[in-house]
Coordinates of C-alpha atoms in Angstrom, one line a residue:
M1 CA 57.3 -119.5 -100.7
S2 CA 57.3 -122.7 -102.7
R3 CA 54.6 -123.6 -105.1
Y4 CA 54.8 -127.2 -104.2
H5 CA 54.6 -128.3 -100.6
T6 CA 53.1 -130.7 -98.1
P7 CA 52.8 -129.9 -94.4
A8 CA 56.2 -131.4 -93.8
I9 CA 58.1 -130.9 -97.0
I10 CA 58.8 -127.5 -98.7
A11 CA 61.2 -126.9 -101.6
E12 CA 62.6 -123.4 -101.6
P13 CA 65.2 -121.6 -103.7
A14 CA 68.8 -122.3 -102.6
C15 CA 71.1 -119.4 -101.9
P16 CA 74.9 -119.2 -101.9
S17 CA 75.1 -119.4 -98.1
D18 CA 73.7 -123.0 -98.4
A19 CA 76.8 -124.2 -100.1
A20 CA 78.4 -125.9 -97.1
S21 CA 75.2 -127.6 -96.0
I22 CA 74.5 -128.8 -99.5
S23 CA 78.1 -130.2 -99.9
A24 CA 77.9 -132.0 -96.6
M25 CA 74.5 -133.6 -97.6
M26 CA 75.8 -134.6 -101.0
Q27 CA 78.9 -136.3 -99.4
R28 CA 76.5 -138.3 -97.2
S29 CA 74.1 -139.1 -100.0
Y30 CA 76.5 -139.9 -102.9
G31 CA 79.0 -141.6 -100.6
Q32 CA 76.5 -144.0 -99.2
L33 CA 73.9 -144.5 -102.0
L34 CA 76.2 -144.9 -105.0
A35 CA 78.3 -147.7 -103.4
K36 CA 75.9 -150.4 -104.6
D37 CA 76.2 -149.5 -108.3
Y38 CA 79.8 -148.2 -108.6
T39 CA 83.2 -149.7 -107.9
D40 CA 85.4 -148.2 -105.2
D41 CA 87.9 -147.0 -107.7
V42 CA 85.2 -145.1 -109.8
L43 CA 83.8 -143.5 -106.6
E44 CA 87.3 -142.6 -105.3
C45 CA 87.9 -140.5 -108.4
A46 CA 84.4 -139.1 -108.9
L47 CA 83.1 -138.3 -105.4
P48 CA 85.4 -135.4 -104.7
M49 CA 84.1 -133.7 -107.8
M50 CA 80.4 -134.7 -107.4
T51 CA 80.0 -133.7 -103.7
K52 CA 80.7 -130.0 -103.9
A53 CA 77.9 -127.5 -104.2
Q54 CA 78.3 -125.5 -107.3
P55 CA 78.1 -121.7 -106.6
D56 CA 76.9 -120.9 -110.1
L57 CA 73.9 -123.2 -109.6
L58 CA 73.1 -121.8 -106.1
A59 CA 72.7 -118.3 -107.6
T60 CA 70.4 -119.2 -110.5
G61 CA 67.0 -119.1 -108.7
T62 CA 66.3 -122.5 -110.3
Y63 CA 68.2 -124.6 -107.8
F64 CA 66.3 -125.7 -104.7
V65 CA 66.7 -127.2 -101.3
V66 CA 64.4 -129.1 -99.0
R67 CA 65.0 -128.7 -95.2
N68 CA 63.9 -130.8 -92.3
A69 CA 62.1 -129.5 -89.2
K70 CA 65.6 -128.5 -87.8
R71 CA 66.2 -126.4 -91.0
E72 CA 69.0 -128.8 -92.1
V73 CA 69.3 -129.4 -95.9
V74 CA 68.0 -132.9 -96.7
G75 CA 67.7 -132.5 -100.4
A76 CA 68.9 -130.3 -103.2
G77 CA 68.7 -130.0 -107.0
G78 CA 67.5 -127.9 -109.8
W79 CA 67.7 -127.2 -113.5
T80 CA 69.3 -124.8 -116.0
D81 CA 69.0 -124.1 -119.7
L82 CA 72.7 -125.0 -119.9
S83 CA 73.7 -128.7 -120.1
P84 CA 76.2 -130.0 -117.5
T85 CA 78.8 -129.7 -120.2
R86 CA 78.0 -126.0 -120.4
G87 CA 76.4 -126.0 -123.9
L88 CA 73.0 -124.5 -124.5
G89 CA 70.3 -127.1 -125.0
A90 CA 67.7 -127.1 -127.7
F91 CA 65.1 -124.4 -127.6
G92 CA 62.6 -125.2 -124.8
E93 CA 64.8 -127.9 -123.2
G94 CA 66.3 -127.7 -119.8
H95 CA 68.7 -129.9 -117.8
V96 CA 68.2 -131.3 -114.4
R97 CA 71.3 -130.5 -112.3
H98 CA 73.0 -131.9 -109.2
V99 CA 70.2 -133.6 -107.4
A100 CA 70.7 -135.5 -104.1
V101 CA 68.7 -136.5 -101.1
D102 CA 70.2 -137.2 -97.7
P103 CA 70.1 -141.0 -96.9
S104 CA 68.2 -140.2 -93.7
A105 CA 65.4 -138.6 -95.7
L106 CA 64.9 -141.3 -98.3
G107 CA 61.4 -142.6 -98.8
Q108 CA 59.8 -139.5 -97.2
G109 CA 58.9 -137.6 -100.4
V110 CA 61.8 -135.2 -100.3
G111 CA 63.0 -136.1 -103.8
R112 CA 59.5 -135.9 -105.3
A113 CA 58.9 -132.5 -103.7
L114 CA 62.2 -131.3 -105.0
M115 CA 61.5 -132.5 -108.5
E116 CA 57.9 -131.1 -108.5
E117 CA 59.4 -127.7 -107.8
V118 CA 61.9 -128.2 -110.6
F119 CA 59.1 -129.1 -113.0
L120 CA 57.0 -126.1 -112.0
S121 CA 60.0 -123.7 -112.2
A122 CA 61.1 -125.0 -115.6
Q123 CA 57.6 -124.7 -117.0
S124 CA 57.3 -121.2 -115.8
F125 CA 60.3 -120.3 -117.9
G126 CA 58.8 -122.0 -121.0
I127 CA 60.7 -125.2 -120.8
S128 CA 58.8 -128.1 -122.4
S129 CA 61.2 -130.9 -121.7
L130 CA 64.0 -131.8 -119.3
R131 CA 67.1 -134.0 -119.7
C132 CA 69.1 -135.4 -116.9
N133 CA 72.3 -137.4 -116.6
S134 CA 71.2 -139.9 -114.0
T135 CA 73.4 -142.0 -111.9
L136 CA 72.8 -145.7 -112.3
T137 CA 71.4 -145.6 -108.7
A138 CA 68.8 -142.9 -109.4
E139 CA 67.5 -144.2 -112.7
P140 CA 64.5 -145.9 -111.1
F141 CA 63.6 -142.7 -109.3
Y142 CA 63.7 -140.6 -112.5
A143 CA 61.7 -143.3 -114.3
A144 CA 59.0 -143.2 -111.6
L145 CA 58.7 -139.4 -112.3
G146 CA 58.1 -140.0 -116.0
F147 CA 61.7 -139.7 -117.4
E148 CA 62.5 -142.1 -120.3
R149 CA 65.8 -143.7 -120.7
L150 CA 67.6 -142.5 -123.8
H151 CA 71.0 -144.3 -123.5
E152 CA 74.0 -145.0 -121.3
I153 CA 76.7 -142.3 -121.2
D154 CA 80.0 -141.7 -119.5
V155 CA 80.1 -138.3 -117.7
T156 CA 83.7 -136.9 -117.8
F157 CA 84.6 -135.0 -114.6
A158 CA 88.3 -134.6 -115.6
P159 CA 90.8 -136.3 -117.9
D160 CA 90.6 -140.0 -117.1
V161 CA 87.7 -139.6 -114.7
H162 CA 84.7 -141.2 -116.4
F163 CA 81.5 -141.9 -114.5
P164 CA 78.9 -144.3 -116.0
A165 CA 75.4 -142.7 -116.1
V166 CA 72.2 -142.8 -118.1
E167 CA 70.8 -139.9 -120.1
M168 CA 67.1 -139.5 -119.6
R169 CA 64.4 -137.2 -120.8
K170 CA 60.9 -136.0 -119.6
V171 CA 58.4 -134.1 -121.6
L172 CA 56.6 -131.6 -119.2
N173 CA 52.9 -131.2 -119.4

C-alpha cells in the first residue's frame, strides 16, 4: 500500500507487467503535451525513444504508477540512484526518472501524488536531494514542487538525437 494517497489517487510500485500500459500512456502524454514546446522534427526523432517503458526501471521498486478507477495507468514515474546517463550520482543524490501523466488526468493531482511517493521513497533510502532532466513543458510542474532550475541541457537519446531539457534539483526535507 502506498504511503501517500487520497481517496481517489494512490501511487503504487510498478511491476514489469505494467510495461505495455505505461508505454501507451507515455505515447498519449508526450505526444500530445510536448507539441507546444518542441518542433515536429525534434519530436519525430525523440518520441520513439521516450515513449517506451524501461524494464530496468519497472523492476527497481522505486518506480510507481497511478491508476484510475478502472485500474488503467494514468501516471508513472520514479527515481534511481543512477543518473539517466547511467552514472552514479553524488552520495545522497537520486535522479527522477521517466515521469508522465495521461492528458486525460491532468489537473487531478496525479502528478503530485506520484511525486510525493517518489519523495517519500527516496528519503527512506537516505536520499537528501533529487535531480531531474525536465522537459521544457514540465518545468513549471517541477518548480511548483520545489525543484530549482540549474541550467538548460540537451539530452542525447542517440547520435544526432538531441532533446532540449532543463536540469533541476530539489533538496528533500
